[in-house]
Amino acid sequence: MMNQSLLTKPTAVSGPQNRTIIVAAWLSMLFLSRAPQIILQEFLGIDMSSSILQWWLGIALCLTAGTFIWSVLRPLRGYFIVLLTVYGGTTVLDSLTSTAVWQSWFGGQTAAWAVRFFGERLGVVLLALLVTAVLLLLGQSRQDIFLTRGNWQVSSGLRWPGRPKPLGWGVVGPAVALLLAVLFGWGLLALSPGVQRQWPALIPLLPFVLLFAFMNAFGEEMAFRAGPLSQLWRVIGERQAVWLTAVWFGLGHFYGGIPSGMLGAIQSGLVGFLFGMAMIKTKGIAVPVLMHLLIDTAIYVFLAMTAV
């Protein structure tokens, strides 16, 4: 009874109500993204870095409560619960990572590169597991939240010249991601001429690079894509849901992304759209995680270069 009263499987609505829900979903996403912080800090000079998480938590809590009051918002309840979980979990993780015990394990900024990055990526994985647990406890199945391998053979709409059979997402997705990984890696090196290219010294770090890239890929795809996307696509449609989560993902990289700023936000948003399309078409997490892993590997190779 609790599962059914709190969170039912999202269903599509039509007509004017659907337009209202789409507008509500986009507006709520913007309020629960970096957009307010970007506007206040970059254009008005008001620093929100210390209070943005409290802002997100308050807005997410109000929106979740609003779904019990305003019937129009009810189809978005699952989406709001996911964002409330993300920001609530982030608040708890921020407190956890600042404790003496965590610092003694992972050492903060003074620790070795591998130890420090493992601690950081562990936080992302824990957040993903929290989002997964909340949705499963609220009655969602693994299929509902894309926690399956998915159908790698589903058509991407692209074909080899002269061949009638379209290529599957299991081929196109990783191929595009590999190309982007090469371009990202080249771009990072081109923008950082002072980074030493000591390739032999990187070899011992490659297992850590792959581990951290996988942890980050799975964590972000589960917490920041599968979670919200699974609650939106039946309500506002596949394309709207993919773009909405991609914009949210891109805005999240404005501060602290690699690269950051407007360039980082646009790049991450477009890549997030590709990941989202792979997820929504294959109905699984495996292909987008593999794509994300390939791109993150290039980024972590670059970060490893800064440590040798």
PDB file of C-alpha atoms in Angstrom, residues 141-152 222 226 279 282-289:
ATOM      1  CA  SER A 141      11.375  -2.779 -11.003  1.00  0.00           C
ATOM      2  CA  ARG A 142      14.904  -3.010 -12.409  1.00  0.00           C
ATOM      3  CA  GLN A 143      13.396  -2.716 -15.880  1.00  0.00           C
ATOM      4  CA  ASP A 144      11.515   0.431 -14.847  1.00  0.00           C
ATOM      5  CA  ILE A 145      14.751   2.188 -13.827  1.00  0.00           C
ATOM      6  CA  PHE A 146      16.878   0.845 -16.720  1.00  0.00           C
ATOM      7  CA  LEU A 147      18.978  -1.302 -14.379  1.00  0.00           C
ATOM      8  CA  THR A 148      19.302  -4.001 -17.042  1.00  0.00           C
ATOM      9  CA  ARG A 149      21.641  -4.769 -19.922  1.00  0.00           C
ATOM     10  CA  GLY A 150      19.042  -3.584 -22.405  1.00  0.00           C
ATOM     11  CA  ASN A 151      18.688  -4.423 -26.084  1.00  0.00           C
ATOM     12  CA  TRP A 152      21.995  -3.618 -27.787  1.00  0.00           C
ATOM     13  CA  MET A 222      22.469   5.636 -12.575  1.00  0.00           C
ATOM     14  CA  ALA A 226      18.528   6.493 -15.230  1.00  0.00           C
ATOM     15  CA  MET A 279      19.464   4.545 -22.581  1.00  0.00           C
ATOM     16  CA  THR A 282      18.012   0.220 -25.509  1.00  0.00           C
ATOM     17  CA  LYS A 283      15.943   0.419 -22.298  1.00  0.00           C
ATOM     18  CA  GLY A 284      19.070  -0.434 -20.322  1.00  0.00           C
ATOM     19  CA  ILE A 285      22.089   1.105 -18.650  1.00  0.00           C
ATOM     20  CA  ALA A 286      24.875  -0.955 -20.241  1.00  0.00           C
ATOM     21  CA  VAL A 287      25.374   0.942 -23.520  1.00  0.00           C
ATOM     22  CA  PRO A 288      25.347   4.436 -21.970  1.00  0.00           C
ATOM     23  CA  VAL A 289      27.719   3.282 -19.215  1.00  0.00           C
TER      24      VAL A 289
END
